[in-house]
XYZ file of C-alpha atoms in Angstrom:
699
model
C 9.224 2.312 23.513
C 7.033 5.165 22.333
C 4.600 3.813 19.733
C 5.601 4.843 16.236
C 3.322 7.011 14.168
C 2.528 5.737 10.703
C 1.720 7.736 7.644
C 0.805 4.641 5.656
C -2.612 4.365 4.109
C -5.098 2.757 6.373
C -2.690 2.445 9.255
C -3.802 3.044 12.787
C -2.767 6.343 14.350
C -0.976 4.519 17.167
C 0.926 1.376 16.347
C 1.245 -1.497 18.849
C 4.519 -1.960 20.721
C 4.712 -5.740 20.500
C 3.405 -8.507 18.296
C 3.630 -11.576 20.456
C 7.143 -11.487 21.901
C 8.578 -9.296 19.149
C 9.417 -5.651 19.765
C 8.204 -3.465 16.872
C 10.819 -0.826 16.106
C 9.548 1.108 13.097
C 7.007 1.030 10.295
C 8.226 -0.401 7.002
C 5.008 0.182 5.111
C 1.242 -0.126 5.059
C -1.047 -1.989 2.700
C -4.726 -2.779 2.418
C -4.540 -5.659 4.904
C -2.152 -4.436 7.547
C 0.944 -2.571 8.653
C 4.428 -4.072 8.369
C 7.004 -3.271 11.024
C 10.703 -3.801 11.393
C 11.083 -5.878 14.549
C 13.679 -7.845 16.483
C 13.538 -11.161 18.198
C 14.930 -11.684 21.696
C 18.266 -12.673 20.160
C 18.349 -9.555 17.968
C 17.301 -11.205 14.673
C 15.751 -8.661 12.296
C 12.182 -9.495 11.305
C 9.404 -8.037 9.192
C 6.178 -8.341 11.190
C 2.837 -7.845 9.485
C 0.072 -6.770 11.895
C -3.476 -6.837 10.581
C -5.495 -3.603 10.636
C -7.799 -3.520 13.658
C -10.916 -3.058 11.509
C -10.171 -6.265 9.589
C -9.106 -8.268 12.625
C -12.743 -8.297 13.716
C -13.970 -9.772 10.443
C -14.227 -13.570 10.239
C -13.831 -13.737 6.481
C -10.656 -11.700 6.662
C -9.261 -13.800 9.497
C -9.797 -16.863 7.323
C -7.934 -15.199 4.488
C -5.059 -14.278 6.813
C -4.858 -17.864 8.104
C -4.636 -18.931 4.468
C -1.765 -16.491 3.882
C 0.143 -17.753 6.916
C -0.386 -21.385 5.901
C 0.748 -20.734 2.322
C 3.782 -18.704 3.401
C 4.851 -21.476 5.789
C 4.319 -24.081 3.096
C 6.666 -22.351 0.640
C 9.110 -20.924 3.187
C 12.591 -21.366 1.732
C 15.463 -19.874 -0.214
C 13.288 -17.958 -2.669
C 10.758 -16.464 -0.266
C 10.781 -14.590 3.038
C 10.855 -17.468 5.562
C 8.121 -17.435 8.201
C 9.594 -17.249 11.705
C 6.418 -17.072 13.786
C 2.730 -16.137 13.493
C -0.459 -15.880 15.501
C -3.543 -15.584 13.283
C -5.900 -16.165 16.235
C -4.917 -13.292 18.525
C -6.872 -10.052 18.801
C -4.575 -8.377 16.235
C -3.336 -11.240 14.003
C 0.306 -11.035 12.955
C 2.978 -12.895 11.011
C 6.747 -12.524 11.372
C 9.085 -13.292 8.470
C 12.823 -12.914 8.137
C 13.723 -9.325 7.262
C 15.230 -9.147 3.776
C 16.996 -5.864 2.949
C 16.562 -4.633 -0.579
C 13.979 -2.812 -2.699
C 11.083 -4.344 -4.543
C 11.368 -4.687 -8.298
C 8.759 -1.952 -8.612
C 10.840 0.435 -6.504
C 14.041 -0.466 -8.352
C 12.550 0.242 -11.789
C 11.042 3.514 -10.585
C 14.376 4.644 -9.174
C 16.799 3.300 -11.794
C 14.745 2.692 -14.922
C 14.680 -0.536 -16.991
C 17.212 -3.250 -16.193
C 20.079 -4.154 -18.552
C 19.982 -7.521 -20.307
C 22.337 -9.372 -17.947
C 20.305 -8.369 -14.909
C 17.101 -9.343 -16.692
C 18.466 -12.828 -17.342
C 19.392 -13.263 -13.696
C 16.010 -11.920 -12.585
C 14.127 -14.289 -14.879
C 16.191 -17.272 -13.764
C 15.711 -16.376 -10.103
C 11.941 -16.021 -10.499
C 11.775 -19.299 -12.404
C 13.596 -21.030 -9.542
C 11.294 -19.384 -7.021
C 8.157 -20.493 -8.880
C 9.558 -24.000 -9.239
C 9.869 -24.261 -5.455
C 6.516 -22.591 -4.799
C 4.748 -24.952 -7.200
C 6.563 -27.968 -5.806
C 5.137 -27.014 -2.413
C 1.685 -27.263 -3.977
C 0.936 -23.526 -4.000
C -0.129 -21.175 -6.808
C 0.793 -17.576 -5.998
C -1.802 -15.878 -8.273
C -0.548 -12.327 -7.650
C 3.053 -12.208 -8.866
C 3.835 -8.576 -9.707
C 6.778 -6.151 -9.371
C 5.790 -5.025 -5.855
C 5.767 -8.686 -4.729
C 9.351 -9.332 -5.881
C 12.159 -8.372 -3.497
C 15.610 -7.823 -4.972
C 17.880 -9.276 -2.305
C 21.643 -9.626 -2.554
C 21.405 -13.364 -3.223
C 18.628 -13.122 -5.782
C 14.935 -12.250 -6.082
C 12.491 -13.289 -3.364
C 8.755 -13.752 -3.944
C 6.546 -12.397 -1.163
C 2.865 -11.851 -0.283
C 0.828 -15.049 -0.426
C -2.388 -13.339 0.653
C -4.453 -14.698 -2.259
C -2.473 -17.850 -3.039
C -4.141 -21.257 -3.234
C -3.074 -24.884 -3.071
C -2.974 -26.017 -6.699
C -4.888 -29.169 -5.756
C -7.580 -27.115 -3.992
C -11.245 -27.972 -4.466
C -11.456 -24.500 -5.972
C -10.254 -25.993 -9.227
C -13.576 -27.786 -9.621
C -15.653 -24.888 -8.384
C -16.303 -21.336 -9.406
C -12.974 -19.609 -8.955
C -12.032 -16.482 -7.134
C -11.383 -13.540 -9.406
C -8.825 -11.445 -7.581
C -5.436 -10.070 -8.448
C -3.833 -7.206 -10.360
C -5.075 -6.983 -13.982
C -1.802 -6.081 -15.783
C -0.175 -9.197 -14.281
C -3.074 -11.653 -14.454
C -3.370 -14.534 -16.896
C -6.275 -14.827 -19.377
C -7.716 -17.816 -17.519
C -8.052 -15.722 -14.375
C -10.664 -13.736 -16.281
C -12.103 -16.434 -18.542
C -11.914 -19.697 -16.623
C -11.267 -19.042 -12.932
C -11.901 -22.698 -12.100
C -8.825 -23.652 -14.099
C -6.290 -21.265 -12.593
C -3.137 -23.245 -11.888
C 0.668 -22.908 -11.836
C 0.745 -21.718 -15.457
C -0.977 -18.482 -14.371
C 2.162 -17.627 -12.386
C 4.269 -18.172 -15.517
C 2.110 -15.683 -17.417
C 2.584 -13.206 -14.582
C 6.348 -13.808 -14.728
C 6.277 -12.806 -18.408
C 4.428 -9.587 -17.565
C 6.846 -8.860 -14.715
C 9.792 -9.286 -17.090
C 8.321 -6.794 -19.565
C 7.925 -4.328 -16.706
C 11.520 -4.881 -15.607
C 12.780 -4.400 -19.182
C 10.652 -1.400 -20.169
C 9.008 0.181 -17.122
C 5.555 -0.735 -18.416
C 3.526 -3.862 -18.910
C 2.847 -5.922 -22.046
C -0.783 -4.836 -21.856
C -1.185 -1.214 -20.981
C -4.030 1.249 -20.689
C -5.403 3.883 -18.342
C -8.408 1.611 -17.812
C -8.085 -1.750 -16.020
C -11.049 -2.970 -18.045
C -9.226 -2.337 -21.313
C -6.161 -4.061 -19.837
C -8.327 -7.093 -19.062
C -9.604 -7.171 -22.634
C -6.056 -6.944 -23.985
C -4.828 -9.737 -21.703
C -7.531 -12.046 -23.027
C -7.544 -11.061 -26.695
C -4.543 -8.976 -27.809
C -0.903 -9.774 -28.554
C 1.522 -8.419 -25.950
C 3.642 -5.370 -26.695
C 7.270 -6.463 -26.208
C 8.850 -3.288 -27.573
C 12.020 -2.692 -25.589
C 12.484 -6.282 -24.403
C 15.987 -7.531 -25.386
C 15.939 -9.715 -28.501
C 17.668 -12.556 -26.659
C 14.830 -12.766 -24.126
C 11.793 -11.683 -26.155
C 10.949 -15.174 -27.571
C 11.001 -16.720 -24.094
C 8.928 -13.906 -22.610
C 6.458 -14.321 -25.469
C 6.087 -18.029 -24.643
C 5.342 -17.118 -21.031
C 2.586 -14.810 -22.285
C 0.822 -17.476 -24.350
C -2.963 -17.206 -24.054
C -3.419 -20.901 -23.265
C -1.825 -22.313 -20.092
C -0.593 -25.465 -21.799
C 1.452 -23.402 -24.274
C 3.562 -21.787 -21.550
C 6.886 -23.241 -20.360
C 7.333 -24.755 -16.925
C 9.872 -23.220 -14.515
C 12.353 -26.010 -15.310
C 11.942 -25.388 -19.048
C 12.509 -21.691 -18.457
C 15.800 -22.338 -16.692
C 16.981 -24.681 -19.466
C 16.063 -22.095 -22.108
C 17.875 -19.365 -20.211
C 21.028 -21.487 -20.097
C 20.821 -21.987 -23.829
C 20.250 -18.281 -24.476
C 23.772 -17.569 -23.229
C 26.290 -20.340 -22.671
C 28.191 -17.901 -20.513
C 25.168 -17.471 -18.258
C 26.242 -15.057 -15.548
C 25.367 -16.507 -12.167
C 26.749 -13.691 -10.007
C 24.298 -12.424 -7.467
C 22.087 -9.530 -8.411
C 23.022 -6.663 -6.117
C 20.443 -3.881 -6.515
C 21.098 -0.227 -5.967
C 20.567 0.343 -2.261
C 18.502 3.070 -0.679
C 20.263 6.037 0.808
C 19.603 7.531 4.196
C 19.004 4.204 5.891
C 15.418 3.899 4.631
C 13.836 0.486 4.881
C 12.053 -0.941 1.815
C 8.368 -0.338 2.406
C 7.258 -3.335 0.378
C 9.711 -5.899 1.723
C 6.816 -7.385 3.664
C 3.834 -9.467 2.818
C 1.553 -6.461 3.171
C -0.802 -6.175 0.232
C -0.546 -3.021 -1.832
C -2.638 -1.209 -4.346
C -1.709 -2.129 -7.916
C 1.048 0.105 -9.226
C 0.179 0.991 -12.815
C 3.074 0.933 -15.286
C 4.005 3.884 -17.438
C 0.871 4.984 -19.290
C 0.626 4.817 -23.072
C -2.257 5.501 -25.374
C -4.241 2.439 -26.396
C -3.926 1.773 -30.093
C -7.258 1.426 -31.843
C -10.734 1.221 -30.355
C -11.857 -1.556 -28.078
C -15.501 -2.474 -27.523
C -16.092 -3.935 -24.084
C -19.323 -5.767 -23.361
C -20.976 -5.940 -19.977
C -19.699 -9.487 -19.562
C -16.042 -8.456 -19.730
C -16.701 -5.577 -17.330
C -18.424 -7.908 -14.907
C -15.636 -10.450 -14.975
C -13.033 -7.858 -14.156
C -14.764 -5.650 -11.606
C -13.272 -7.067 -8.426
C -10.070 -8.589 -9.744
C -8.379 -5.331 -8.850
C -9.223 -5.712 -5.212
C -6.144 -5.701 -3.083
C -7.331 -3.204 -0.519
C -10.859 -4.061 0.339
C -13.253 -2.135 2.535
C -15.080 -4.799 4.513
C -18.696 -4.256 5.606
C -20.055 -5.891 8.727
C -23.195 -7.996 8.870
C -25.241 -5.202 10.415
C -24.522 -2.716 7.654
C -25.132 -5.339 5.003
C -28.777 -5.388 5.821
C -29.215 -1.707 6.492
C -29.809 -1.186 2.787
C -32.378 -3.924 2.602
C -36.090 -3.871 1.981
C -37.660 -0.788 3.491
C -41.272 0.262 4.076
C -43.582 0.226 1.077
C -44.500 3.595 -0.332
C -47.938 4.535 -1.536
C -48.663 3.865 -5.174
C -47.876 7.094 -7.009
C -46.289 8.304 -10.195
C -42.569 7.673 -10.006
C -39.988 8.821 -12.499
C -36.481 7.422 -12.680
C -33.777 9.925 -11.880
C -30.059 10.233 -11.470
C -28.058 12.921 -9.736
C -24.543 13.731 -8.639
C -25.442 15.615 -5.458
C -21.881 16.448 -4.354
C -19.763 16.907 -7.517
C -16.610 17.751 -5.548
C -16.886 14.814 -3.128
C -14.850 11.690 -3.818
C -15.661 8.074 -3.198
C -18.662 5.861 -3.727
C -21.853 7.097 -2.015
C -23.280 4.544 0.415
C -26.984 5.007 1.087
C -29.867 3.799 3.221
C -33.496 4.826 3.668
C -35.058 6.353 6.750
C -37.270 9.185 7.981
C -38.653 9.493 4.453
C -35.255 10.340 3.005
C -32.398 8.744 1.166
C -29.460 9.067 3.560
C -25.996 8.807 2.049
C -22.352 9.061 3.068
C -19.124 9.770 1.242
C -15.721 10.256 2.867
C -16.035 13.277 5.139
C -19.697 14.058 4.504
C -23.217 12.782 5.207
C -26.168 14.061 3.179
C -29.887 13.536 2.581
C -31.710 13.318 -0.747
C -35.352 13.396 -1.713
C -36.330 9.863 -2.802
C -38.718 11.354 -5.362
C -36.262 13.356 -7.445
C -32.776 13.168 -5.899
C -32.796 16.771 -4.706
C -30.139 17.516 -2.081
C -31.940 18.324 1.192
C -28.956 18.865 3.492
C -25.336 17.942 4.035
C -23.180 17.621 7.142
C -19.407 17.310 7.376
C -18.046 14.533 9.573
C -14.570 13.960 10.944
C -14.355 10.338 9.809
C -11.929 10.294 6.877
C -13.453 7.247 5.224
C -17.037 6.050 5.099
C -17.298 2.406 6.118
C -21.031 2.077 5.545
C -24.252 3.997 4.967
C -25.839 6.121 7.690
C -28.647 4.505 9.659
C -31.732 5.796 11.436
C -31.643 4.763 15.092
C -33.667 6.377 17.848
C -35.250 8.671 15.271
C -31.890 10.273 14.429
C -29.381 9.889 11.606
C -26.328 7.992 12.794
C -23.314 8.233 10.457
C -21.558 4.873 10.352
C -18.413 5.484 12.377
C -16.574 2.170 12.727
C -12.963 3.080 13.419
C -13.748 6.766 14.039
C -13.083 8.800 17.165
C -16.644 9.813 18.036
C -20.318 9.226 17.441
C -22.521 12.041 16.168
C -26.319 11.883 15.851
C -28.012 14.222 13.363
C -31.501 15.614 13.027
C -33.042 13.894 9.962
C -34.872 17.091 8.975
C -31.957 19.489 9.000
C -28.761 17.463 9.323
C -27.758 19.424 12.406
C -25.870 17.667 15.168
C -28.068 16.690 18.131
C -25.455 15.020 20.334
C -21.975 13.575 20.186
C -20.196 10.818 22.081
C -16.455 10.174 22.210
C -15.304 6.656 21.358
C -12.513 4.567 22.781
C -9.678 3.493 20.504
C -10.576 0.638 18.128
C -14.208 0.559 19.291
C -16.712 -1.121 16.973
C -20.195 0.320 16.553
C -23.473 -1.507 15.894
C -27.036 -0.226 15.944
C -29.925 -2.332 17.286
C -33.510 -1.409 18.217
C -32.845 2.226 19.090
C -29.570 1.487 20.882
C -25.907 1.721 19.978
C -23.595 -1.096 21.013
C -19.960 -0.097 21.453
C -17.446 -2.921 21.791
C -13.972 -2.046 23.027
C -10.856 -3.968 22.047
C -10.800 -5.728 25.433
C -14.335 -7.054 25.006
C -16.326 -4.657 27.198
C -19.653 -3.639 25.622
C -21.440 -0.344 26.281
C -25.062 0.384 25.431
C -25.796 3.982 24.373
C -29.287 5.352 23.832
C -29.555 6.409 20.182
C -31.983 9.229 20.937
C -30.141 10.932 23.784
C -26.564 9.704 23.429
C -26.542 8.699 27.087
C -24.869 5.529 28.321
C -27.420 3.007 29.655
C -25.182 0.102 30.613
C -21.645 -1.231 30.316
C -20.488 -4.810 30.877
C -18.775 -7.854 29.459
C -21.023 -10.410 27.799
C -20.826 -13.782 29.560
C -19.190 -16.356 27.335
C -18.105 -13.757 24.756
C -14.453 -12.752 25.023
C -14.453 -10.170 22.228
C -17.931 -10.379 20.689
C -18.781 -9.456 17.134
C -22.316 -8.076 16.966
C -24.854 -8.315 14.174
C -28.321 -6.787 14.060
C -31.095 -6.845 11.500
C -34.037 -4.594 10.538
C -37.132 -5.300 12.610
C -35.279 -7.486 15.141
C -35.388 -6.497 18.824
C -32.235 -8.420 19.695
C -28.596 -8.162 18.693
C -26.499 -11.271 18.139
C -22.999 -11.614 19.537
C -20.817 -14.391 18.153
C -17.360 -15.737 18.937
C -15.696 -18.693 17.270
C -13.472 -21.294 18.891
C -9.773 -21.179 18.028
C -10.038 -24.220 15.752
C -13.234 -23.006 14.079
C -15.194 -26.075 15.167
C -17.915 -24.159 17.015
C -19.490 -20.726 17.391
C -20.948 -19.364 20.614
C -24.058 -17.281 19.837
C -25.629 -14.942 22.405
C -28.875 -13.054 21.796
C -28.514 -9.717 23.601
C -31.211 -7.274 24.683
C -29.621 -4.023 23.464
C -31.519 -1.954 26.066
C -30.100 -3.785 29.072
C -27.219 -5.945 27.867
C -28.977 -9.033 29.228
C -28.482 -12.359 27.458
C -31.906 -13.627 26.336
C -30.621 -16.935 25.019
C -27.349 -18.511 23.989
C -26.253 -21.558 22.041
C -23.074 -23.239 20.885
C -23.432 -24.301 17.269
C -21.124 -26.397 15.105
C -18.755 -24.694 12.722
C -17.661 -21.132 12.038
C -20.923 -19.233 11.625
C -21.725 -15.715 10.441
C -25.253 -14.391 11.148
C -26.952 -12.950 8.051
C -30.605 -12.444 8.980
C -33.661 -13.341 11.024
C -37.202 -14.428 10.266
C -40.053 -16.563 11.548
C -38.455 -16.911 14.972
C -35.136 -18.135 13.594
C -31.639 -16.806 13.019
C -29.883 -17.616 9.739
C -26.123 -18.114 9.420
C -23.544 -18.831 6.773
C -21.214 -21.693 7.686
C -17.743 -20.805 6.442
C -14.472 -22.673 6.186
C -12.297 -21.706 9.148
C -9.129 -21.388 7.050
C -10.186 -20.256 3.578
C -13.421 -18.435 4.406
C -15.507 -20.239 1.781
C -19.203 -20.634 2.558
C -20.070 -24.332 2.624
C -23.605 -24.322 4.059
C -26.532 -22.253 5.308
C -27.681 -22.822 8.900
C -31.013 -21.991 10.523
C -31.252 -21.975 14.307
C -34.622 -21.704 16.069
C -34.078 -20.807 19.735
C -37.665 -21.600 20.725
C -37.161 -25.282 19.954
C -33.346 -25.282 20.089
C -33.359 -26.911 16.679
C -30.712 -26.492 14.002
C -31.165 -27.103 10.285
C -28.169 -27.135 8.008
C -28.290 -27.026 4.207
C -25.023 -27.782 2.409
C -24.343 -25.856 -0.786
C -23.645 -27.905 -3.933
C -20.468 -25.843 -4.442
C -18.589 -23.716 -1.949
C -19.068 -19.974 -2.392
C -16.139 -17.605 -1.873
C -16.587 -14.501 0.285
C -20.357 -14.863 0.072
C -22.715 -12.105 1.142
C -26.313 -12.965 1.892
C -29.789 -11.641 2.564
C -32.857 -13.366 3.982
C -36.326 -13.033 2.479
C -38.883 -15.110 4.382
C -37.382 -18.588 4.609
C -35.150 -18.168 1.560
C -31.501 -17.163 1.820
C -29.904 -15.558 -1.247
C -26.099 -15.722 -1.466
C -23.850 -13.791 -3.819
C -20.307 -15.170 -4.061
C -17.182 -13.221 -4.918
C -17.057 -14.735 -8.409
C -20.632 -13.715 -9.226
C -22.515 -16.904 -8.400
C -25.952 -15.995 -7.034
C -27.996 -18.789 -5.474
C -31.148 -19.348 -3.458
C -31.657 -21.809 -0.597
C -35.084 -22.565 0.909
C -34.383 -23.405 4.543
C -37.919 -24.624 5.290
C -38.111 -27.017 2.355
C -34.383 -27.809 2.724
C -33.923 -27.309 -1.011
C -31.321 -25.589 -3.120
C -33.617 -23.659 -5.463
C -31.284 -22.347 -8.134
C -27.840 -20.970 -8.938
C -26.906 -18.502 -11.684
C -23.506 -17.190 -12.752
C -23.835 -13.423 -13.163
C -20.203 -12.681 -14.181
C -20.014 -9.944 -11.526
C -16.966 -10.365 -9.314
C -17.098 -8.955 -5.798
C -20.579 -7.527 -6.121
C -22.404 -5.766 -3.324
C -24.472 -7.465 -0.674
C -27.772 -8.520 -2.304
C -31.193 -7.204 -1.315
C -34.440 -8.946 -2.196
C -38.198 -8.844 -2.179
C -40.650 -11.541 -3.273
C -39.987 -10.800 -6.960
C -36.354 -9.918 -7.538
C -32.883 -10.028 -6.053
C -30.911 -6.823 -6.637
C -27.193 -6.128 -6.306
C -24.574 -3.696 -7.603
C -21.341 -4.265 -9.528
C -18.088 -2.365 -9.085
C -18.476 -0.671 -12.473
C -21.718 0.993 -11.364
C -24.205 -1.475 -12.827
C -27.370 -2.418 -10.960
C -28.546 -5.968 -11.706
C -31.843 -7.727 -11.061
C -32.397 -11.497 -10.951
C -35.805 -13.195 -10.903
C -36.171 -14.526 -7.359
C -38.218 -17.549 -8.470
C -36.334 -18.690 -11.546
C -32.812 -17.426 -10.932
C -32.661 -15.702 -14.316
C -30.981 -12.353 -14.922
C -33.797 -10.045 -16.034
C -32.244 -6.610 -16.158
C -29.161 -4.482 -15.672
C -28.206 -0.844 -16.082
C -25.236 0.435 -18.103
C -21.844 0.753 -16.436
C -21.173 4.163 -14.908
C -17.469 4.566 -14.202
C -17.118 8.290 -14.819
C -14.030 10.066 -16.104
C -11.575 8.106 -13.941
C -12.195 4.626 -15.300
C -9.068 3.308 -13.607
C -10.568 3.890 -10.165
C -12.339 0.771 -8.977
C -14.142 0.721 -5.671
C -13.145 -1.889 -3.125
C -16.709 -2.899 -2.302
C -19.810 -1.785 -4.223
C -22.559 -0.316 -2.065
C -25.698 -2.421 -1.708
C -28.766 -1.029 -3.467
C -31.622 0.366 -1.381
C -35.047 -1.176 -1.882
C -38.055 0.936 -0.842
C -41.330 -0.595 -1.969
C -41.250 -0.708 -5.775
C -38.307 1.671 -6.047
C -34.619 0.772 -6.186
C -31.829 3.226 -5.422
C -28.182 2.600 -6.254
C -24.857 4.416 -6.481
C -21.870 4.410 -8.816
C -18.090 4.963 -8.502
C -18.319 8.421 -10.110
C -20.510 9.687 -7.264
C -23.876 9.301 -8.996
C -27.001 8.275 -7.097
C -29.877 6.982 -9.220
C -33.400 5.644 -8.800
C -35.355 3.144 -10.879
C -38.777 1.526 -10.877
C -38.073 -1.993 -9.636
C -41.251 -3.543 -11.057
C -39.835 -3.955 -14.564
C -36.051 -4.449 -14.557
C -36.178 -5.630 -18.170
C -36.794 -2.004 -19.124
C -33.645 -0.686 -17.467
């Protein structure tokens, strides 16, 4: 079969032919996590097969999240969901096959046909109540029920996409929760009390879904997701257009407090009492013409589909706290950054003491996307989709710009071998630029799905089959090519000032990680070790390598590990509370971790002490950077925050900078750049700014 071409966002140019034993026939749709294909089993059974994007398949955190999705989907597989037929979350390109269910999503149906009549609304609400009853009985909380996650099948609605679901008895309920979802369909507690998110949050979402089905909009509506979040927490819902017979029940679902909402069983009883002649005939939606398959019939995650826009009545004042709580709840498609690029924006060389004036600039007004920057060759080097440029660190003046073929920037440029190397993970070629002029010095074609890491003046290219090639950063010439012993498909990490690169591979059950220290100039293995647990390298220092120990299934960070190869000793420091999707930086012997929910903490690996933990209210912040005084990180709304590295107290933050399109929220904020006493950061509206880092309280 000729591989199908996909026009879906984020999809690979060439789609695979098989997932396991299943022949992939055509593309149903593409979301932030993967591509969904129509497939057939050996017996001819129609399936929907979700295949993870290649760039995410190499990320351990994402693999953990996908394992969680598979486990949750299997746990709830039944009459009201798309039953799981088969899955392999451990293969090179993880996949999951569910029964193919013909029919549009609720979102598609409302777009095509407009609001539903009352009888159909009753049947929809009853079907969703039954579905949530079974999902909750299986011990799962969906947490992202929305119109695009409801399939309208001939025998009733089906709930799909369990990518961010959680067991309702999870330890997460006693820890800092994970703020993620789609704001117009999230419950107040998902913003206010993430630790307490339970089954009642799905009931709130059901109420919002019903308003959308009845009116084509949501009960809380604005062009800005931040205003929507405020309305969800504080304002009464707008039920204009909801049938009078259903409005009281929908209003109960939208109660601000979880305990005031009905259970699924109560909903079904109320619906029977609403109309004694309750119509139980199957809901048969209007079918697509032309034989099109429903793009969202899968479990592929999608970008939130905003309801019909209306002007917000009255003025709403949003404090920084509300902004911070909401920033990353909109994340459905997330741009993941590898360990190497996390640290590329870290502490740079100290500049000479001189007069420094804060500045801000929008160097490329017509460019879109968040600038991602690093420091090198005396310049601030930045990338936006399709362009790399250099700024003067003193005043933000644009020095040069260079167009690149990569459609999306996956990280800041780096200086390697004295040249500017645009970060090209997933691109078709490497291109090295002169740091003085931005002109291309050499180029190097890449194999399909190759990953790129920079280490000590070399470029490490890892092909999908596991072969690694070392390319000289200065000349672009290949120096060596081989497979790394003991590493099937290695994931590389490198850190500023380190002469080695670190390849890691985790056992299938997550019980151990094989670590190999590689000389990037020769490909030789300098040392190797097998360490307990699923480990992610985050930094080096004092002859040691530091790792985060993450849960193999859910991806939560449970401990920090320090391995010293000289003595072959391992020190492990358990965290008091697990941290979700943590990013980390190492300063001396202290590891600073920023969790997805905004918890920032410090662990001293020499003293084996947990120093402090502070809740910053920033969800899905950038990777942190640190010096001996402060820890800096960025928020998705454009704020730069500083926390005292000794006390763990928030000491300063800048105003939010969202620009004119406040509804656009970046998937992953770019890490700030620390150069001596100066801090550089970027915002979603394309602004780059510089501040004196010695007194964050004055920001």
